Short mmCIF file of C-alpha atoms in Angstrom, two decimals:
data_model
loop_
_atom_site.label_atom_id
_atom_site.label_comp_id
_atom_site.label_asym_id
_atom_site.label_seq_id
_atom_site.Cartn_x
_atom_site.Cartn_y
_atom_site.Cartn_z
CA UNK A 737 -16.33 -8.76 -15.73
CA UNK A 738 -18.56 -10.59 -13.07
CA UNK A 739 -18.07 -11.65 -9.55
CA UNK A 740 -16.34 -15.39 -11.06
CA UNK A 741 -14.30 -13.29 -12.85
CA UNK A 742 -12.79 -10.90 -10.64
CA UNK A 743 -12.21 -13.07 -7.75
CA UNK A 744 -10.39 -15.38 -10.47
CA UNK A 745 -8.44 -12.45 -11.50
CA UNK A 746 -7.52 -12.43 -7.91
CA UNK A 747 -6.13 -15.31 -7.37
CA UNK A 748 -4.23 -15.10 -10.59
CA UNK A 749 -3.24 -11.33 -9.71
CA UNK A 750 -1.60 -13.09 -6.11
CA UNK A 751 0.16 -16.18 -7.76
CA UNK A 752 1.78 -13.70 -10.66
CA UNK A 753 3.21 -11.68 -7.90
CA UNK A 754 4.94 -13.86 -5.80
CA UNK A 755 6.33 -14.84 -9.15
CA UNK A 756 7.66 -11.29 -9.78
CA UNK A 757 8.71 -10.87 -6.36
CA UNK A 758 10.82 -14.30 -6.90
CA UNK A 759 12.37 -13.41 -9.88
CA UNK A 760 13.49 -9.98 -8.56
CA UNK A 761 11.04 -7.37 -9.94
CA UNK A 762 9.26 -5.60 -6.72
CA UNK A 763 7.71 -3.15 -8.71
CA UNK A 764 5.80 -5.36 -10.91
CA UNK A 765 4.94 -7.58 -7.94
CA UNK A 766 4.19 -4.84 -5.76
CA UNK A 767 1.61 -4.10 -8.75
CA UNK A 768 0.13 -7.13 -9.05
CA UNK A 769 -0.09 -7.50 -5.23
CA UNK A 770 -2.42 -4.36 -5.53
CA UNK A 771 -4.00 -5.57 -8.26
CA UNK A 772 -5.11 -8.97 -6.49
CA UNK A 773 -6.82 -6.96 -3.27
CA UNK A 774 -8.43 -4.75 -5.48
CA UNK A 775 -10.21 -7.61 -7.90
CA UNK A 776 -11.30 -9.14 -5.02
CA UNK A 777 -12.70 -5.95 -3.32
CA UNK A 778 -14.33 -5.33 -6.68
CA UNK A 779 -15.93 -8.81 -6.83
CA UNK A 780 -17.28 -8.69 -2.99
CA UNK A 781 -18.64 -5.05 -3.97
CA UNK A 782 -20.44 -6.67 -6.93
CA UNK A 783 -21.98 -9.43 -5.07
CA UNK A 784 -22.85 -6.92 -2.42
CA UNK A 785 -23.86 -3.97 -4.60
CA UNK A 786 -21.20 -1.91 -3.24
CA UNK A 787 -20.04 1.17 -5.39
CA UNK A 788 -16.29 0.32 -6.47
CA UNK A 789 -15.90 2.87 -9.56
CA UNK A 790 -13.66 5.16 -7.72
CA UNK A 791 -10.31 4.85 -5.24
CA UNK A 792 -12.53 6.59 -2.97
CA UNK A 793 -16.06 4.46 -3.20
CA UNK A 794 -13.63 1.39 -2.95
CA UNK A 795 -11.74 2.73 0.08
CA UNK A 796 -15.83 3.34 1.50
CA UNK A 797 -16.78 -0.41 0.39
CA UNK A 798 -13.63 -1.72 2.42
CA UNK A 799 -14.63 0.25 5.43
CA UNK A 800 -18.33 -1.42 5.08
CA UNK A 801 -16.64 -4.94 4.23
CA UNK A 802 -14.47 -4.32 7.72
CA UNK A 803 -18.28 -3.44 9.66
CA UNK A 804 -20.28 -5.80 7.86
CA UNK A 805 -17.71 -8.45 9.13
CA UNK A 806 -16.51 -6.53 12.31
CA UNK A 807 -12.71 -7.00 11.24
CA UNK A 808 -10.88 -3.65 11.48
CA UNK A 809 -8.37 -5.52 9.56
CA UNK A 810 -9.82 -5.64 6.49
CA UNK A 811 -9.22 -1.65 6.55
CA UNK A 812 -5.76 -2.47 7.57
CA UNK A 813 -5.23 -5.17 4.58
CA UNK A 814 -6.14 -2.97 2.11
CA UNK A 815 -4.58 0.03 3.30
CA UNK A 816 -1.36 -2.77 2.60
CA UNK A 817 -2.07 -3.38 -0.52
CA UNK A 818 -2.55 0.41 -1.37
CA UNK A 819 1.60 0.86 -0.01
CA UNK A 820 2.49 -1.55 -2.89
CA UNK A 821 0.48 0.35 -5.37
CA UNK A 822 2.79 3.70 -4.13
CA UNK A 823 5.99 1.24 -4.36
CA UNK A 824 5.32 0.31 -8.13
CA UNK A 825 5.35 4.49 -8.97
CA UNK A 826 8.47 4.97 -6.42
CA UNK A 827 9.93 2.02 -5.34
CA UNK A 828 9.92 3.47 -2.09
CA UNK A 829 9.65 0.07 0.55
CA UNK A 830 12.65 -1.52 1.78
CA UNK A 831 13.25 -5.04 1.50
CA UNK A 832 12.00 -5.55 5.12
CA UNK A 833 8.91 -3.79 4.58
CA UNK A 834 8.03 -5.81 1.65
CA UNK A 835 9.22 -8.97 3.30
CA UNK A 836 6.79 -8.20 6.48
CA UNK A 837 3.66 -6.70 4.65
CA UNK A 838 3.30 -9.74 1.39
CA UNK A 839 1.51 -12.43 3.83
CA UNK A 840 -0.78 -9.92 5.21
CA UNK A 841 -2.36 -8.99 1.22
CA UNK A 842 -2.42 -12.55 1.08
CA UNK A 843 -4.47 -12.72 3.83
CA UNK A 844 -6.31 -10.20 3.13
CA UNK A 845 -7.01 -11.80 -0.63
CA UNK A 846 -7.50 -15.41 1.14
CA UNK A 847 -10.20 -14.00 3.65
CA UNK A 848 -11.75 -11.89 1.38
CA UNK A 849 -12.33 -14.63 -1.70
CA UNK A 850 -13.10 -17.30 1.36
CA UNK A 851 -16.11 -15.08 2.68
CA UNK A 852 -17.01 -14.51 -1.32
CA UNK A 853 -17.33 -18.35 -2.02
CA UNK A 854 -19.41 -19.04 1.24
CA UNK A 855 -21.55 -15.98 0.55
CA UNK A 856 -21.47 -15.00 4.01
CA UNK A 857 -22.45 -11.83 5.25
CA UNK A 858 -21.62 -10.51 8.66
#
């Protein structure tokens, strides 16, 4: 897949969520929540020439995303989406917790696909 693609596979990843999480099933739309920030990590890595073939060489491309665009909450918006990836093995967040944390991946998704499209850097 190419940079289009995975920041489309975002966007779809996001709206398929909320659907789960609206018809009831947290673990699939904790899932696709995770899915979403990481196809948009992977696309900005891509454009960027970031490694992303690994957990760990993504987690390293988020924390040069988050200095490249000196916002420590990039780090912080992943590290959300990486809670819902943990939920869909053990169903392990409340209903607060999921409540709170959802518009902050979305966020996260938003910023990162906005600052994709405009090409910025830094």
């Amino acid at each position: 897949m190419n940079v289009r693609e995975h920041a489309q596979a975002a966007r779809e990843f996001l709206a398929a969520s909320d659907r789960e999480f609206t018809a009831g099933d947290h673990l699939q739309g904790s899932e696709k929540l995770y899915g979403s920030a990481t196809q948009v990590v992977i696309a900005m890595c891509q454009q960027r020439g970031l490694r992303y073939r690994s957990h760990r060489a993504m987690k390293q491309a988020v924390s040069q995303l988050s200095s490249e665009f000196s916002d420590p909450y990039i780090i912080t918006g992943f590290a959300a989406a990486e809670r819902f990836h943990e939920n869909f093995f053990h169903d392990n967040m409340e209903d607060y917790d999921v409540a709170v944390e959802r518009p902050g991946i979305h966020h996260f998704v938003n910023q990162m696909l906005a600052f994709l499209e405009s090409g910025r850097r830094s």
